[in-house]
Amino acid sequence: MRTVGPWSGTSTSRPAPARRRARGGPNAAGDGSAGSLRRATVAPPRQGRLGTPWATTSRRVATRHGRSPPMHERRSHPEDTSACRAVVVAAPAKVNLHLEVLRARADGYHEIETILQTVSLCDEVRVELRDRGAGGPPRISLSVEPFGAAPESPLNLVWRAAELFCRTCGLGGDLGLKLTKRIPTEAGLGGGSSDAAAVLVACNRLYGTGLSLERLEELGAELGSDVPFFIRGGTQVARGRGTDLQALPAITKGKFLIVKPDIALRTSDVYAGLNMGLTLRSPKVNIRTVEALIARFPTGSWFGANRLEDVVLPTQPALQRLVQSLRENATVALMCGSGSAVFAVYGDERRRELARQEAVQPGWYAWDVDPWPGGARVRDDTDRE
C-alpha cells in the first residue's frame, strides 16, 4: 500500500480533529458531536511505523511501498477459546460502494441501504490482559499513537468496547489498550467503529470466551451502527440503521485510491442536512444484479451512488471537483460515507497513478489500497496460556 501526504513520519505532532458521533442517532457512539460543516484546521494523523503488513509511510515527494496482507492470513475465530495475554488486531477502513438514505426513523437514526467494502488501510489495536483479577469492573488504561490522535479516556470507543465486553461476560482484570491510528478521522472511513470491533475481537481471544461472530456483532451494535460490519467485514449489504448485514460475493480485484482532502465533516451535520421530513425512498440493491456486477468488477459498469453527496458537494467546491476528477476513467468514484474522504476504483495501475497525479493537491492525503477480505483480524497473540 502506498501513501502520499504532506507530512513525514518524523514531523511534530499536530492536534487531532474532534471526534464525531456514530451515524444518525442522538445517543450513538462515534467520532464527535453536532456542529456546522467546516473546513479542517488540522491534518489527519501521520502514518505509523513500517514493518507491519498494513503500515504506511508518507513523505512530501517520495513514497514507499508495503504489502497488503495475503488473502489467507488468519482472522479471529470464535471457536478458538484458548486464552492468551496479549493480542494485536488490524482494524481496516471501509468505503461505501453505494449509499442510499431511505427515511428518517423515530429513534433519531436513518434507515439506509449501503454496500460496504473493507480496505487495507488499517489502524492497529493491541490489548494486553495484565491480570485477570477476580471479577468486578475491569481496570482499563489506554494509550494512543500519535499522541492526540484520539482521546485516551472513556470518551474513546475502544475503551467503551472493552467495558461493554467485560460487563456482558462478567469479567474483570487489568486491561492495557494501545491504539495506533492510521485511518484519518472525520473522513467517512469508519476508523472509530473499526477500532471498537477490533477490541471486541481481541477481548474474545484474550479471555477465551469463544463468543460467536453473531454475538460479537450484537455487542457491536450497542456501540455504533458500523461496528457490526467491522466484525464481519469483506463485501456486505447493510440495511436498517446499518446493522442488518447480508454477505455478497467478495470483491478481490480493483485498484482502489482513497483521497482525504483538508476538509473535516461531521456525520451528524451531514445527515441533518438531508431534511427528509416524510420522504420515503425505495431500496435500489437487487442482489442478483449486484452479484453479476461484482463478477465483472472492476472492468464492467457499476450502479452505485452516495445520497449524502447531495448535501456535501454543493457546500464544498473543492470536494466536488475532486469527485469529478476521480470519476474520469474510474469504474466508480464516490464520497466515503459522510465524507470528506473520496475513493475511486480503477481497472489498472496506470489509470490509478494518473488519477492520483491529477487529483491530489498539496496538504491532501492519498492511499493506494486493496480490498480487505474480512473484518477486524488478529495479527499476533503472545504468551498463550
mmCIF file of C-alpha atoms in Angstrom:
data_model
loop_
_atom_site.group_PDB
_atom_site.id
_atom_site.type_symbol
_atom_site.label_atom_id
_atom_site.label_comp_id
_atom_site.label_asym_id
_atom_site.label_seq_id
_atom_site.Cartn_x
_atom_site.Cartn_y
_atom_site.Cartn_z
ATOM 1 C CA MET A 1 0.000 0.000 0.000
ATOM 2 C CA ARG A 2 1.329 3.401 -0.957
ATOM 3 C CA THR A 3 0.599 6.660 0.792
ATOM 4 C CA VAL A 4 1.177 10.192 -0.409
ATOM 5 C CA GLY A 5 0.887 13.003 2.111
ATOM 6 C CA PRO A 6 2.327 16.320 3.169
ATOM 7 C CA TRP A 7 3.994 15.246 6.435
ATOM 8 C CA SER A 8 6.802 12.808 7.046
ATOM 9 C CA GLY A 9 6.737 10.238 9.804
ATOM 10 C CA THR A 10 9.121 12.368 11.824
ATOM 11 C CA SER A 11 7.101 15.567 11.761
ATOM 12 C CA THR A 12 5.921 17.098 15.008
ATOM 13 C CA SER A 13 2.591 16.021 16.434
ATOM 14 C CA ARG A 14 -0.474 18.013 15.439
ATOM 15 C CA PRO A 15 -3.782 18.292 17.329
ATOM 16 C CA ALA A 16 -6.314 15.692 16.247
ATOM 17 C CA PRO A 17 -9.686 16.633 14.763
ATOM 18 C CA ALA A 18 -12.730 16.413 17.011
ATOM 19 C CA ARG A 19 -14.464 13.055 17.192
ATOM 20 C CA ARG A 20 -17.930 12.624 15.750
ATOM 21 C CA ARG A 21 -20.945 10.642 16.792
ATOM 22 C CA ALA A 22 -21.964 7.450 15.074
ATOM 23 C CA ARG A 23 -24.314 7.831 12.139
ATOM 24 C CA GLY A 24 -27.701 9.379 12.611
ATOM 25 C CA GLY A 25 -28.525 8.631 16.266
ATOM 26 C CA PRO A 26 -28.915 11.071 19.141
ATOM 27 C CA ASN A 27 -27.152 8.809 21.600
ATOM 28 C CA ALA A 28 -24.956 6.850 19.218
ATOM 29 C CA ALA A 29 -21.305 6.249 19.978
ATOM 30 C CA GLY A 30 -18.862 7.596 17.445
ATOM 31 C CA ASP A 31 -16.404 10.286 16.493
ATOM 32 C CA GLY A 32 -17.745 13.629 17.611
ATOM 33 C CA SER A 33 -20.673 15.932 18.262
ATOM 34 C CA ALA A 34 -23.013 18.173 16.334
ATOM 35 C CA GLY A 35 -21.903 21.370 14.640
ATOM 36 C CA SER A 36 -21.790 23.057 11.275
ATOM 37 C CA LEU A 37 -19.925 21.827 8.241
ATOM 38 C CA ARG A 38 -16.472 23.336 8.457
ATOM 39 C CA ARG A 39 -13.039 23.391 6.936
ATOM 40 C CA ALA A 40 -10.408 21.359 8.696
ATOM 41 C CA THR A 41 -7.861 23.257 10.725
ATOM 42 C CA VAL A 42 -5.774 20.195 11.384
ATOM 43 C CA ALA A 43 -4.435 17.278 9.411
ATOM 44 C CA PRO A 44 -5.144 13.551 9.560
ATOM 45 C CA PRO A 45 -2.783 11.726 11.916
ATOM 46 C CA ARG A 46 0.505 10.845 10.289
ATOM 47 C CA GLN A 47 1.187 7.261 9.371
ATOM 48 C CA GLY A 48 2.624 4.591 11.610
ATOM 49 C CA ARG A 49 5.909 2.813 11.586
ATOM 50 C CA LEU A 50 6.936 0.475 8.824
ATOM 51 C CA GLY A 51 7.214 -3.239 9.314
ATOM 52 C CA THR A 52 3.617 -4.459 9.568
ATOM 53 C CA PRO A 53 1.602 -5.618 6.544
ATOM 54 C CA TRP A 54 -0.764 -2.647 6.875
ATOM 55 C CA ALA A 55 1.782 0.000 7.890
ATOM 56 C CA THR A 56 2.240 3.030 5.669
ATOM 57 C CA THR A 57 4.528 5.982 5.480
ATOM 58 C CA SER A 58 4.145 9.391 3.908
ATOM 59 C CA ARG A 59 6.706 11.813 2.564
ATOM 60 C CA ARG A 60 6.413 15.158 0.841
ATOM 61 C CA VAL A 61 7.500 13.802 -2.529
ATOM 62 C CA ALA A 62 8.740 10.232 -2.428
ATOM 63 C CA THR A 63 6.706 7.241 -1.285
ATOM 64 C CA ARG A 64 7.440 3.769 -0.095
ATOM 65 C CA HIS A 65 5.572 0.610 -0.759
ATOM 66 C CA GLY A 66 4.304 -2.021 1.653
ATOM 67 C CA ARG A 67 2.397 -5.214 1.072
ATOM 68 C CA SER A 68 -1.231 -5.825 1.826
ATOM 69 C CA PRO A 69 -1.934 -8.874 3.995
ATOM 70 C CA PRO A 70 -2.321 -12.082 1.977
ATOM 71 C CA MET A 71 -5.806 -13.419 1.457
ATOM 72 C CA HIS A 72 -5.095 -16.490 3.585
ATOM 73 C CA GLU A 73 -3.881 -14.556 6.621
ATOM 74 C CA ARG A 74 -5.861 -15.741 9.597
ATOM 75 C CA ARG A 75 -8.521 -13.775 11.424
ATOM 76 C CA SER A 76 -10.114 -14.224 14.820
ATOM 77 C CA HIS A 77 -12.212 -17.385 15.045
ATOM 78 C CA PRO A 78 -14.809 -17.569 17.827
ATOM 79 C CA GLU A 79 -14.141 -21.291 18.281
ATOM 80 C CA ASP A 80 -10.548 -20.569 19.342
ATOM 81 C CA THR A 81 -11.144 -20.369 23.095
ATOM 82 C CA SER A 82 -7.599 -20.779 24.383
ATOM 83 C CA ALA A 83 -6.684 -17.642 26.304
ATOM 84 C CA CYS A 84 -3.547 -15.563 25.875
ATOM 85 C CA ARG A 85 -2.076 -12.438 27.449
ATOM 86 C CA ALA A 86 -1.774 -10.004 24.521
ATOM 87 C CA VAL A 87 -3.434 -9.674 21.124
ATOM 88 C CA VAL A 88 -2.727 -7.323 18.215
ATOM 89 C CA VAL A 89 -5.612 -6.729 15.811
ATOM 90 C CA ALA A 90 -5.695 -4.943 12.451
ATOM 91 C CA ALA A 91 -8.729 -2.635 12.166
ATOM 92 C CA PRO A 92 -9.480 -1.904 8.479
ATOM 93 C CA ALA A 93 -11.147 1.148 6.964
ATOM 94 C CA LYS A 94 -14.231 0.878 4.750
ATOM 95 C CA VAL A 95 -15.645 2.503 1.654
ATOM 96 C CA ASN A 96 -19.283 2.731 0.574
ATOM 97 C CA LEU A 97 -19.778 1.353 -2.927
ATOM 98 C CA HIS A 98 -23.381 2.530 -2.692
ATOM 99 C CA LEU A 99 -25.290 4.520 -0.051
ATOM 100 C CA GLU A 100 -28.974 5.384 -0.116
ATOM 101 C CA VAL A 101 -30.849 7.014 2.770
ATOM 102 C CA LEU A 102 -34.391 5.650 2.698
ATOM 103 C CA ARG A 103 -36.114 7.522 5.526
ATOM 104 C CA ALA A 104 -35.729 9.155 8.908
ATOM 105 C CA ARG A 105 -36.600 6.902 11.841
ATOM 106 C CA ALA A 106 -38.495 7.753 15.010
ATOM 107 C CA ASP A 107 -35.475 6.764 17.130
ATOM 108 C CA GLY A 108 -33.324 9.505 15.584
ATOM 109 C CA TYR A 109 -31.410 7.225 13.216
ATOM 110 C CA HIS A 110 -31.861 6.921 9.475
ATOM 111 C CA GLU A 111 -32.931 3.846 7.539
ATOM 112 C CA ILE A 112 -30.197 3.179 4.994
ATOM 113 C CA GLU A 113 -29.157 0.724 2.314
ATOM 114 C CA THR A 114 -25.436 0.591 1.621
ATOM 115 C CA ILE A 115 -22.817 -1.687 0.100
ATOM 116 C CA LEU A 116 -19.710 -1.720 2.273
ATOM 117 C CA GLN A 117 -16.204 -2.910 1.466
ATOM 118 C CA THR A 118 -13.258 -3.156 3.851
ATOM 119 C CA VAL A 119 -9.896 -1.979 2.500
ATOM 120 C CA SER A 120 -6.273 -2.398 3.543
ATOM 121 C CA LEU A 121 -5.798 0.959 5.279
ATOM 122 C CA CYS A 122 -5.721 -0.167 8.911
ATOM 123 C CA ASP A 123 -5.386 1.067 12.455
ATOM 124 C CA GLU A 124 -3.673 -1.272 14.904
ATOM 125 C CA VAL A 125 -5.130 -2.186 18.298
ATOM 126 C CA ARG A 126 -3.105 -4.020 20.949
ATOM 127 C CA VAL A 127 -4.910 -5.361 24.002
ATOM 128 C CA GLU A 128 -2.970 -6.838 26.909
ATOM 129 C CA LEU A 129 -4.541 -8.718 29.803
ATOM 130 C CA ARG A 130 -2.101 -7.929 32.583
ATOM 131 C CA ASP A 131 -4.108 -9.517 35.378
ATOM 132 C CA ARG A 132 -7.342 -11.473 35.190
ATOM 133 C CA GLY A 133 -8.470 -10.325 38.635
ATOM 134 C CA ALA A 134 -11.429 -11.795 40.481
ATOM 135 C CA GLY A 135 -14.314 -10.156 38.659
ATOM 136 C CA GLY A 136 -15.786 -6.715 39.085
ATOM 137 C CA PRO A 137 -15.283 -3.768 36.735
ATOM 138 C CA PRO A 138 -12.111 -4.027 34.633
ATOM 139 C CA ARG A 139 -9.223 -1.647 35.205
ATOM 140 C CA ILE A 140 -8.521 -0.075 31.805
ATOM 141 C CA SER A 141 -5.651 2.047 30.567
ATOM 142 C CA LEU A 142 -5.351 3.430 27.026
ATOM 143 C CA SER A 143 -2.509 4.963 25.043
ATOM 144 C CA VAL A 144 -2.874 6.409 21.541
ATOM 145 C CA GLU A 145 -0.235 6.978 18.874
ATOM 146 C CA PRO A 146 0.352 9.525 17.529
ATOM 147 C CA PHE A 147 -0.356 11.454 20.715
ATOM 148 C CA GLY A 148 -3.586 13.433 20.470
ATOM 149 C CA ALA A 149 -4.999 11.463 17.544
ATOM 150 C CA ALA A 150 -7.874 10.234 19.744
ATOM 151 C CA PRO A 151 -8.903 10.565 23.417
ATOM 152 C CA GLU A 152 -7.117 8.384 25.965
ATOM 153 C CA SER A 153 -10.234 8.148 28.118
ATOM 154 C CA PRO A 154 -13.726 6.590 28.260
ATOM 155 C CA LEU A 155 -14.674 9.040 25.500
ATOM 156 C CA ASN A 156 -12.840 6.708 23.110
ATOM 157 C CA LEU A 157 -14.976 3.957 21.617
ATOM 158 C CA VAL A 158 -12.225 1.363 22.175
ATOM 159 C CA TRP A 159 -12.406 1.980 25.935
ATOM 160 C CA ARG A 160 -16.183 1.611 25.891
ATOM 161 C CA ALA A 161 -15.897 -1.576 23.824
ATOM 162 C CA ALA A 162 -13.629 -3.139 26.456
ATOM 163 C CA GLU A 163 -16.011 -2.086 29.237
ATOM 164 C CA LEU A 164 -19.022 -3.482 27.379
ATOM 165 C CA PHE A 165 -17.349 -6.821 26.693
ATOM 166 C CA CYS A 166 -16.257 -7.312 30.294
ATOM 167 C CA ARG A 167 -19.604 -6.214 31.726
ATOM 168 C CA THR A 168 -21.534 -8.509 29.382
ATOM 169 C CA CYS A 169 -19.342 -11.527 30.143
ATOM 170 C CA GLY A 170 -18.956 -10.820 33.868
ATOM 171 C CA LEU A 171 -15.190 -10.382 33.561
ATOM 172 C CA GLY A 172 -12.702 -8.081 35.234
ATOM 173 C CA GLY A 173 -8.957 -7.756 35.329
ATOM 174 C CA ASP A 174 -6.354 -5.229 34.273
ATOM 175 C CA LEU A 175 -6.552 -4.369 30.542
ATOM 176 C CA GLY A 176 -3.955 -2.284 28.722
ATOM 177 C CA LEU A 177 -5.086 -0.877 25.361
ATOM 178 C CA LYS A 178 -2.784 0.659 22.763
ATOM 179 C CA LEU A 179 -4.270 2.251 19.650
ATOM 180 C CA THR A 180 -2.105 3.206 16.674
ATOM 181 C CA LYS A 181 -4.089 5.482 14.356
ATOM 182 C CA ARG A 182 -3.548 5.433 10.597
ATOM 183 C CA ILE A 183 -7.137 5.926 9.428
ATOM 184 C CA PRO A 184 -7.931 9.660 9.417
ATOM 185 C CA THR A 185 -10.856 10.971 11.440
ATOM 186 C CA GLU A 186 -13.796 12.935 10.019
ATOM 187 C CA ALA A 187 -13.316 11.121 6.731
ATOM 188 C CA GLY A 188 -16.215 8.641 6.465
ATOM 189 C CA LEU A 189 -13.798 5.688 6.599
ATOM 190 C CA GLY A 190 -15.168 4.201 9.832
ATOM 191 C CA GLY A 191 -11.939 4.185 11.828
ATOM 192 C CA GLY A 192 -13.524 4.600 15.263
ATOM 193 C CA SER A 193 -16.062 1.839 14.666
ATOM 194 C CA SER A 194 -13.391 -0.484 13.284
ATOM 195 C CA ASP A 195 -11.212 0.123 16.347
ATOM 196 C CA ALA A 196 -14.125 -0.796 18.616
ATOM 197 C CA ALA A 197 -14.725 -4.003 16.659
ATOM 198 C CA ALA A 198 -11.027 -4.830 17.000
ATOM 199 C CA VAL A 199 -11.255 -4.545 20.793
ATOM 200 C CA LEU A 200 -14.237 -6.917 20.900
ATOM 201 C CA VAL A 201 -12.340 -9.440 18.762
ATOM 202 C CA ALA A 202 -9.221 -9.053 20.922
ATOM 203 C CA CYS A 203 -11.084 -9.484 24.219
ATOM 204 C CA ASN A 204 -12.857 -12.558 22.880
ATOM 205 C CA ARG A 205 -9.450 -14.085 22.179
ATOM 206 C CA LEU A 206 -7.780 -12.842 25.375
ATOM 207 C CA TYR A 207 -10.411 -14.148 27.758
ATOM 208 C CA GLY A 208 -11.062 -17.325 25.776
ATOM 209 C CA THR A 209 -14.807 -16.670 25.894
ATOM 210 C CA GLY A 210 -15.491 -18.118 22.445
ATOM 211 C CA LEU A 211 -18.349 -15.768 21.572
ATOM 212 C CA SER A 212 -19.687 -16.281 18.053
ATOM 213 C CA LEU A 213 -19.351 -13.633 15.369
ATOM 214 C CA GLU A 214 -23.102 -13.098 15.638
ATOM 215 C CA ARG A 215 -22.840 -12.370 19.370
ATOM 216 C CA LEU A 216 -19.916 -10.009 18.803
ATOM 217 C CA GLU A 217 -21.997 -8.196 16.181
ATOM 218 C CA GLU A 218 -24.817 -7.798 18.719
ATOM 219 C CA LEU A 219 -22.389 -6.227 21.171
ATOM 220 C CA GLY A 220 -21.019 -4.029 18.415
ATOM 221 C CA ALA A 221 -24.493 -2.697 17.626
ATOM 222 C CA GLU A 222 -24.646 -1.306 21.167
ATOM 223 C CA LEU A 223 -21.562 0.789 20.401
ATOM 224 C CA GLY A 224 -22.350 2.151 16.938
ATOM 225 C CA SER A 225 -24.107 1.464 13.661
ATOM 226 C CA ASP A 226 -20.972 0.477 11.723
ATOM 227 C CA VAL A 227 -19.340 -1.697 14.388
ATOM 228 C CA PRO A 228 -21.117 -4.973 13.442
ATOM 229 C CA PHE A 229 -19.898 -4.620 9.865
ATOM 230 C CA PHE A 230 -16.290 -4.399 11.018
ATOM 231 C CA ILE A 231 -16.693 -7.649 12.958
ATOM 232 C CA ARG A 232 -17.624 -9.392 9.714
ATOM 233 C CA GLY A 233 -16.045 -7.171 7.038
ATOM 234 C CA GLY A 234 -15.475 -8.005 3.404
ATOM 235 C CA THR A 235 -18.259 -7.116 0.966
ATOM 236 C CA GLN A 236 -21.683 -6.673 2.582
ATOM 237 C CA VAL A 237 -25.062 -5.053 2.093
ATOM 238 C CA ALA A 238 -26.056 -3.183 5.262
ATOM 239 C CA ARG A 239 -29.658 -2.190 5.937
ATOM 240 C CA GLY A 240 -31.702 -0.809 8.788
ATOM 241 C CA ARG A 241 -29.520 1.681 10.625
ATOM 242 C CA GLY A 242 -26.555 -0.209 9.179
ATOM 243 C CA THR A 243 -26.545 -3.223 11.482
ATOM 244 C CA ASP A 244 -28.529 -5.689 9.332
ATOM 245 C CA LEU A 245 -25.904 -7.366 7.158
ATOM 246 C CA GLN A 246 -26.122 -9.612 4.108
ATOM 247 C CA ALA A 247 -22.976 -11.071 2.570
ATOM 248 C CA LEU A 248 -22.151 -10.504 -1.083
ATOM 249 C CA PRO A 249 -19.535 -12.303 -3.188
ATOM 250 C CA ALA A 250 -16.162 -10.961 -2.119
ATOM 251 C CA ILE A 251 -14.607 -8.203 -4.193
ATOM 252 C CA THR A 252 -10.969 -9.243 -4.606
ATOM 253 C CA LYS A 253 -9.814 -7.102 -7.531
ATOM 254 C CA GLY A 254 -9.523 -3.443 -8.363
ATOM 255 C CA LYS A 255 -7.012 -0.640 -7.898
ATOM 256 C CA PHE A 256 -8.541 1.407 -5.088
ATOM 257 C CA LEU A 257 -7.476 5.003 -4.458
ATOM 258 C CA ILE A 258 -8.550 6.961 -1.363
ATOM 259 C CA VAL A 259 -8.015 10.724 -1.201
ATOM 260 C CA LYS A 260 -8.525 12.741 2.005
ATOM 261 C CA PRO A 261 -8.740 16.499 1.397
ATOM 262 C CA ASP A 262 -8.001 19.021 4.122
ATOM 263 C CA ILE A 263 -11.713 19.210 4.940
ATOM 264 C CA ALA A 264 -13.450 17.874 8.064
ATOM 265 C CA LEU A 265 -17.117 16.852 8.050
ATOM 266 C CA ARG A 266 -19.248 15.614 10.929
ATOM 267 C CA THR A 267 -21.622 12.744 10.285
ATOM 268 C CA SER A 268 -24.439 14.234 12.361
ATOM 269 C CA ASP A 269 -24.274 17.516 10.418
ATOM 270 C CA VAL A 270 -24.384 15.784 7.049
ATOM 271 C CA TYR A 271 -27.403 13.638 7.912
ATOM 272 C CA ALA A 272 -29.175 16.657 9.411
ATOM 273 C CA GLY A 273 -28.691 18.418 6.084
ATOM 274 C CA LEU A 274 -30.869 15.866 4.295
ATOM 275 C CA ASN A 275 -34.065 17.495 5.680
ATOM 276 C CA MET A 276 -36.008 14.392 4.708
ATOM 277 C CA GLY A 277 -39.244 15.075 6.564
ATOM 278 C CA LEU A 278 -41.714 12.431 5.398
ATOM 279 C CA THR A 279 -39.558 11.441 2.413
ATOM 280 C CA LEU A 280 -39.517 7.690 1.761
ATOM 281 C CA ARG A 281 -37.184 6.295 -0.892
ATOM 282 C CA SER A 282 -37.210 2.791 -2.332
ATOM 283 C CA PRO A 283 -34.300 0.340 -1.941
ATOM 284 C CA LYS A 284 -32.127 0.031 -5.040
ATOM 285 C CA VAL A 285 -29.970 -3.029 -4.310
ATOM 286 C CA ASN A 286 -31.016 -6.096 -6.264
ATOM 287 C CA ILE A 287 -28.801 -8.911 -5.012
ATOM 288 C CA ARG A 288 -28.681 -10.835 -8.289
ATOM 289 C CA THR A 289 -27.810 -7.707 -10.248
ATOM 290 C CA VAL A 290 -25.088 -6.746 -7.784
ATOM 291 C CA GLU A 291 -23.642 -10.264 -7.838
ATOM 292 C CA ALA A 292 -23.364 -10.051 -11.629
ATOM 293 C CA LEU A 293 -21.652 -6.657 -11.393
ATOM 294 C CA ILE A 294 -19.197 -7.955 -8.788
ATOM 295 C CA ALA A 295 -18.309 -10.887 -11.050
ATOM 296 C CA ARG A 296 -17.013 -8.378 -13.614
ATOM 297 C CA PHE A 297 -15.648 -5.846 -11.124
ATOM 298 C CA PRO A 298 -13.759 -3.618 -11.738
ATOM 299 C CA THR A 299 -13.803 -3.928 -15.547
ATOM 300 C CA GLY A 300 -17.565 -3.558 -16.005
ATOM 301 C CA SER A 301 -20.022 -0.848 -15.048
ATOM 302 C CA TRP A 302 -21.218 -0.089 -11.506
ATOM 303 C CA PHE A 303 -24.582 1.281 -10.392
ATOM 304 C CA GLY A 304 -23.683 2.825 -7.025
ATOM 305 C CA ALA A 305 -24.284 6.371 -5.796
ATOM 306 C CA ASN A 306 -23.983 8.182 -2.464
ATOM 307 C CA ARG A 307 -27.067 10.142 -1.406
ATOM 308 C CA LEU A 308 -25.027 12.196 1.076
ATOM 309 C CA GLU A 309 -23.157 13.827 -1.806
ATOM 310 C CA ASP A 310 -26.370 15.815 -2.386
ATOM 311 C CA VAL A 311 -25.751 17.531 0.951
ATOM 312 C CA VAL A 312 -21.977 17.864 0.961
ATOM 313 C CA LEU A 313 -20.812 18.608 -2.574
ATOM 314 C CA PRO A 314 -22.820 21.824 -3.118
ATOM 315 C CA THR A 315 -21.213 23.292 0.015
ATOM 316 C CA GLN A 316 -17.664 22.048 -0.688
ATOM 317 C CA PRO A 317 -16.471 23.086 -4.176
ATOM 318 C CA ALA A 318 -13.014 21.524 -3.722
ATOM 319 C CA LEU A 319 -14.579 18.201 -2.804
ATOM 320 C CA GLN A 320 -16.924 18.396 -5.760
ATOM 321 C CA ARG A 321 -14.010 18.992 -8.130
ATOM 322 C CA LEU A 322 -12.156 16.055 -6.581
ATOM 323 C CA VAL A 323 -15.073 13.671 -7.143
ATOM 324 C CA GLN A 324 -15.469 14.827 -10.736
ATOM 325 C CA SER A 325 -11.749 14.427 -11.400
ATOM 326 C CA LEU A 326 -11.570 10.916 -9.969
ATOM 327 C CA ARG A 327 -14.603 9.769 -11.959
ATOM 328 C CA GLU A 328 -12.730 10.119 -15.218
ATOM 329 C CA ASN A 329 -11.673 6.594 -16.270
ATOM 330 C CA ALA A 330 -12.870 5.089 -12.946
ATOM 331 C CA THR A 331 -15.288 2.200 -12.540
ATOM 332 C CA VAL A 332 -16.743 4.042 -9.552
ATOM 333 C CA ALA A 333 -15.787 7.171 -7.596
ATOM 334 C CA LEU A 334 -17.817 8.254 -4.578
ATOM 335 C CA MET A 335 -17.548 10.051 -1.298
ATOM 336 C CA CYS A 336 -16.778 7.660 1.577
ATOM 337 C CA GLY A 337 -19.848 7.645 3.820
ATOM 338 C CA SER A 338 -20.459 11.194 5.033
ATOM 339 C CA GLY A 339 -17.010 12.336 3.835
ATOM 340 C CA SER A 340 -14.709 14.031 3.470
ATOM 341 C CA ALA A 341 -12.580 11.216 2.012
ATOM 342 C CA VAL A 342 -13.320 10.141 -1.562
ATOM 343 C CA PHE A 343 -12.445 6.806 -3.152
ATOM 344 C CA ALA A 344 -12.196 5.589 -6.718
ATOM 345 C CA VAL A 345 -11.610 2.163 -8.261
ATOM 346 C CA TYR A 346 -9.653 1.639 -11.470
ATOM 347 C CA GLY A 347 -9.048 -1.353 -13.670
ATOM 348 C CA ASP A 348 -5.274 -0.951 -13.836
ATOM 349 C CA GLU A 349 -2.380 0.717 -12.046
ATOM 350 C CA ARG A 350 -1.668 3.216 -14.829
ATOM 351 C CA ARG A 351 -5.108 4.795 -14.541
ATOM 352 C CA ARG A 352 -4.893 4.941 -10.761
ATOM 353 C CA GLU A 353 -1.482 6.614 -10.917
ATOM 354 C CA LEU A 354 -2.712 9.158 -13.440
ATOM 355 C CA ALA A 355 -5.792 9.926 -11.348
ATOM 356 C CA ARG A 356 -3.660 10.495 -8.254
ATOM 357 C CA GLN A 357 -1.318 12.848 -10.048
ATOM 358 C CA GLU A 358 -4.186 14.923 -11.425
ATOM 359 C CA ALA A 359 -6.417 14.997 -8.332
ATOM 360 C CA VAL A 360 -4.220 15.209 -5.238
ATOM 361 C CA GLN A 361 -3.346 18.714 -4.065
ATOM 362 C CA PRO A 362 -0.729 19.877 -1.526
ATOM 363 C CA GLY A 363 -1.856 19.167 2.016
ATOM 364 C CA TRP A 364 -4.048 16.233 0.997
ATOM 365 C CA TYR A 365 -3.507 12.546 1.726
ATOM 366 C CA ALA A 366 -3.813 9.673 -0.750
ATOM 367 C CA TRP A 367 -3.644 5.917 -0.250
ATOM 368 C CA ASP A 368 -3.345 3.082 -2.764
ATOM 369 C CA VAL A 369 -5.241 0.226 -1.127
ATOM 370 C CA ASP A 370 -6.593 -3.230 -1.872
ATOM 371 C CA PRO A 371 -9.854 -4.958 -0.940
ATOM 372 C CA TRP A 372 -9.556 -6.444 2.571
ATOM 373 C CA PRO A 373 -11.107 -9.916 2.754
ATOM 374 C CA GLY A 374 -12.646 -9.688 6.231
ATOM 375 C CA GLY A 375 -13.142 -7.515 9.263
ATOM 376 C CA ALA A 376 -11.002 -6.866 12.326
ATOM 377 C CA ARG A 377 -8.287 -9.510 12.143
ATOM 378 C CA VAL A 378 -5.941 -10.899 14.780
ATOM 379 C CA ARG A 379 -2.379 -10.329 13.653
ATOM 380 C CA ASP A 380 -0.482 -11.675 16.617
ATOM 381 C CA ASP A 381 -1.088 -13.104 20.040
ATOM 382 C CA THR A 382 1.612 -13.843 22.576
ATOM 383 C CA ASP A 383 2.169 -15.784 25.778
ATOM 384 C CA ARG A 384 -0.668 -18.218 25.152
ATOM 385 C CA GLU A 385 -1.774 -19.903 28.365
#
